[in-house]
C-alpha atoms as a PDB file:
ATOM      1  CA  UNK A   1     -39.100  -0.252  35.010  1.00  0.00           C
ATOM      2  CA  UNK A   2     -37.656  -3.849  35.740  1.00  0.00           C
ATOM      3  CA  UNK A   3     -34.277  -3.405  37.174  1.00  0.00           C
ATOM      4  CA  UNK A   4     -31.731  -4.433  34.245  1.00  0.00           C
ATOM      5  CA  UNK A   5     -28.982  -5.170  36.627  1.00  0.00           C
ATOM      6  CA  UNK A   6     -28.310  -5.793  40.518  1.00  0.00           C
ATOM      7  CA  UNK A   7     -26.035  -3.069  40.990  1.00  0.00           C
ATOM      8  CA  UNK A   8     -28.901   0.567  41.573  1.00  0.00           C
ATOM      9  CA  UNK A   9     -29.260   0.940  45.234  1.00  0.00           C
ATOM     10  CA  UNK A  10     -32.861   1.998  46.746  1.00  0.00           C
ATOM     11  CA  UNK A  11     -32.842   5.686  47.538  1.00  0.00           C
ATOM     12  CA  UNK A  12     -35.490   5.182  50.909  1.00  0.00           C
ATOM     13  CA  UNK A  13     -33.472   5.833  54.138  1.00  0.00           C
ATOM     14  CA  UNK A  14     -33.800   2.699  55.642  1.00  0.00           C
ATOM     15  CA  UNK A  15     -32.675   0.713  52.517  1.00  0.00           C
ATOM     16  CA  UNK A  16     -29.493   2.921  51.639  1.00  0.00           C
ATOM     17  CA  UNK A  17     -29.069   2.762  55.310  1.00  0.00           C
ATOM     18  CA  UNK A  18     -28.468  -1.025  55.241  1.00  0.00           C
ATOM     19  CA  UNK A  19     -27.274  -1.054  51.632  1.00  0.00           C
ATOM     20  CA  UNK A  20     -30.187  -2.906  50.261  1.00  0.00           C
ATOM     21  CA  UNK A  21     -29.506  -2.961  46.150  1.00  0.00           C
ATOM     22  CA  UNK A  22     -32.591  -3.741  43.865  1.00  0.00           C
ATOM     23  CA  UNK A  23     -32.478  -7.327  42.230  1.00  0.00           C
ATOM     24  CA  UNK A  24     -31.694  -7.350  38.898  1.00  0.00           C
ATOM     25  CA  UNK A  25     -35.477  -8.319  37.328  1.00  0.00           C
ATOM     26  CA  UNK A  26     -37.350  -6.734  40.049  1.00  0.00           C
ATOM     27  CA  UNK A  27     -39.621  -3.744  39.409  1.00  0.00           C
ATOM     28  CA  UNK A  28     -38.243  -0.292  40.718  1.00  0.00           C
ATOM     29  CA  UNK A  29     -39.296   3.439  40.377  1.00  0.00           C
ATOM     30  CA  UNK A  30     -37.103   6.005  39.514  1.00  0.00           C
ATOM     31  CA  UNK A  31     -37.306   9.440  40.184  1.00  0.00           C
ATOM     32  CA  UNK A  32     -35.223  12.180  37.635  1.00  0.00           C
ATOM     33  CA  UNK A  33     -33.515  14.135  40.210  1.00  0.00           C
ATOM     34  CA  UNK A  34     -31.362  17.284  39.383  1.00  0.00           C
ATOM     35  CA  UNK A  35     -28.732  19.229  41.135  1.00  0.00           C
ATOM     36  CA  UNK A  36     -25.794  20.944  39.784  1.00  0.00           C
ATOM     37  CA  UNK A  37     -27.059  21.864  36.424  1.00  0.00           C
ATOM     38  CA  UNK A  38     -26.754  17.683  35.811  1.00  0.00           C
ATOM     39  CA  UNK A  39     -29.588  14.949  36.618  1.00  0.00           C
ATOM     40  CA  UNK A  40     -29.704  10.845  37.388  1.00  0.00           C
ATOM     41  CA  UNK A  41     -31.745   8.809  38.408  1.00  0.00           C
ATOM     42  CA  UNK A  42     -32.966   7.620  41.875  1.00  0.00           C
ATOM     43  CA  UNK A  43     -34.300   4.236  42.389  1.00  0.00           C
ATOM     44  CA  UNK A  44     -36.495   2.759  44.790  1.00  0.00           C
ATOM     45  CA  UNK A  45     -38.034  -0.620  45.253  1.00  0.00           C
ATOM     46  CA  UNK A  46     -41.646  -0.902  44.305  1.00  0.00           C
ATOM     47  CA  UNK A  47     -42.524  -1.644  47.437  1.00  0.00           C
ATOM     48  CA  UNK A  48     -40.633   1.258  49.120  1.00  0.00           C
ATOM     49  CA  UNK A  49     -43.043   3.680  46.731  1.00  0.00           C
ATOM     50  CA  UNK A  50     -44.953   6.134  49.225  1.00  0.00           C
ATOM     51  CA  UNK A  51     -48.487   6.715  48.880  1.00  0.00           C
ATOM     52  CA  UNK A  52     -47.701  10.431  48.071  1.00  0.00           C
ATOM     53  CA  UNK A  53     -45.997   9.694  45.172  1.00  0.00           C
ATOM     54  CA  UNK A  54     -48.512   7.728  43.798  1.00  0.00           C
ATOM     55  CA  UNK A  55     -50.696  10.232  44.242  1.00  0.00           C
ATOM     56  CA  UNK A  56     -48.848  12.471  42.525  1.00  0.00           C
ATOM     57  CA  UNK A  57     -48.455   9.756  39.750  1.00  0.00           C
ATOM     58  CA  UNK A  58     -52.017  10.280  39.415  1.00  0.00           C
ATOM     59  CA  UNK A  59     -51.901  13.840  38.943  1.00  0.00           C
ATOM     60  CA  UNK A  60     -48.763  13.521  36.301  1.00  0.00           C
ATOM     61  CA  UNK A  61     -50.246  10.999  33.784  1.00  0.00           C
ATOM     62  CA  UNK A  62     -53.741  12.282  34.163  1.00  0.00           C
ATOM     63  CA  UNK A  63     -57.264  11.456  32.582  1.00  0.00           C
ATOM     64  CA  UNK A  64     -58.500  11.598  29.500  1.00  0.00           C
ATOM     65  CA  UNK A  65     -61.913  12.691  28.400  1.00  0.00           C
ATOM     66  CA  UNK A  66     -63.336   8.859  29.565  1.00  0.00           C
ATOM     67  CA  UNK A  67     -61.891   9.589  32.559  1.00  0.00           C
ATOM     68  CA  UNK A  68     -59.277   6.522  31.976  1.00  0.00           C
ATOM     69  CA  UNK A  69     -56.099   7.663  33.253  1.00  0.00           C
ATOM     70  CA  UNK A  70     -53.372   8.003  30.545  1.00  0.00           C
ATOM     71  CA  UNK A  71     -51.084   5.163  30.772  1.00  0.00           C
ATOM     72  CA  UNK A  72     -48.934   5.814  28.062  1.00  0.00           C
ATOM     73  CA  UNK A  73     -48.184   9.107  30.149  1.00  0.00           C
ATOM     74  CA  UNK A  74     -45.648   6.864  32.294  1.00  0.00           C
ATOM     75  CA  UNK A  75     -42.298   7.682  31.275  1.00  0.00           C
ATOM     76  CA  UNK A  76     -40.845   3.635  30.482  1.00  0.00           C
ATOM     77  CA  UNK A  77     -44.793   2.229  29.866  1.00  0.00           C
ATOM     78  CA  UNK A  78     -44.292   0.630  26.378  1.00  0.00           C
ATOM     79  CA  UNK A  79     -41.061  -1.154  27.279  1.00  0.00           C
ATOM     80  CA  UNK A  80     -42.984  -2.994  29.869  1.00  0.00           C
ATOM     81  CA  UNK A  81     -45.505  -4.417  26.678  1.00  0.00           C
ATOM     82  CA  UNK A  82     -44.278  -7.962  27.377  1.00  0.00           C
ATOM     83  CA  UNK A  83     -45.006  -8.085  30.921  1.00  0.00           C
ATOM     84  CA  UNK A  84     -49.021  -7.497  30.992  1.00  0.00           C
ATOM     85  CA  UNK A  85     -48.490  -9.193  35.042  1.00  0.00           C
ATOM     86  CA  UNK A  86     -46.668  -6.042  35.669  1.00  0.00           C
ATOM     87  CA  UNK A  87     -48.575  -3.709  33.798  1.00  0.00           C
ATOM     88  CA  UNK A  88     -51.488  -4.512  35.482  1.00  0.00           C
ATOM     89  CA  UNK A  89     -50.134  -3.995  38.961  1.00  0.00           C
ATOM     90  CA  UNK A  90     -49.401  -0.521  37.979  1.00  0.00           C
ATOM     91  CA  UNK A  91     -52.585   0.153  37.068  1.00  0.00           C
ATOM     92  CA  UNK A  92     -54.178  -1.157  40.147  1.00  0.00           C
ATOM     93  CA  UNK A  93     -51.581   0.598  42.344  1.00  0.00           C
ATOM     94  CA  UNK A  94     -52.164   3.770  40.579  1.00  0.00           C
ATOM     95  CA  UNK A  95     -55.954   3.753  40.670  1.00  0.00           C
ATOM     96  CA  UNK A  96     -56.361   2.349  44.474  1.00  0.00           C
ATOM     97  CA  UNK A  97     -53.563   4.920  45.373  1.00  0.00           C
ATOM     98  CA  UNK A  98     -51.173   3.195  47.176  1.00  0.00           C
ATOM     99  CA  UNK A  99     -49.065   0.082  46.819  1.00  0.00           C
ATOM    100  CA  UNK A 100     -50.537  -3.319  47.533  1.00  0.00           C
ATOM    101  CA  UNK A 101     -50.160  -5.102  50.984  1.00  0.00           C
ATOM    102  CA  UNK A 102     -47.904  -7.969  49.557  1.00  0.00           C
ATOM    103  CA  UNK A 103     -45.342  -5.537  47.743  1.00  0.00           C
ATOM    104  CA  UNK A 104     -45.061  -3.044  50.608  1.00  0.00           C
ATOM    105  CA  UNK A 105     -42.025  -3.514  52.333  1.00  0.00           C
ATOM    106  CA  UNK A 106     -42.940  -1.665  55.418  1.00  0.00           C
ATOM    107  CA  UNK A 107     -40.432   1.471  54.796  1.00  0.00           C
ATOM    108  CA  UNK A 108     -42.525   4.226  55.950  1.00  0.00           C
ATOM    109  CA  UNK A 109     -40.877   7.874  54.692  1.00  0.00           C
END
């Protein structure tokens, strides 16, 4: 999603390390993370996305039978229907399997 506010920190080590928050506008990925019978959310830059976990982004929306992946599998995909820039980096992210060069911050996990 595009971060709504400036206030969700990134969940990587080396950004919650340093306190790095993601700017309100800027496109994060959040991960529904459970403990104690309650869940939240866990952001992370875009370009602190590993390349496992857009593999297994791959693997969670899947393919249908044209063996197009499903993008309307992404949890948040229609709310992003006025930003066809962003949409479109998603997709190519997805299919190439990792994040581009000019997004990646350089955060290996």
């Amino acid at each position: 999603e595009i971060s709504p506010s400036g206030r969700a920190g990134c969940q990587v080590a080396a950004c919650k390390k340093e306190g790095k928050k993601i700017a309100k506008g800027e496109l994060r990925l959040g991960s529904w993370v459970e403990f104690n019978e309650r869940g939240s959310w866990q952001w992370r830059h875009w370009g602190c996305v590993s390349g496992e976990q857009v593999v297994n982004m791959q693997k969670n929306i899947g393919k249908d039978s044209n063996g197009e992946y499903r993008w309307d599998a992404i949890d948040g995909w229609e709310d992003l229907d006025g930003h066809p820039d962003i949409k479109e980096k998603i997709k190519r992210v997805i299919t190439q399997g990792h994040i581009d060069s000019e997004d990646f911050n350089g955060v290996s996990i």
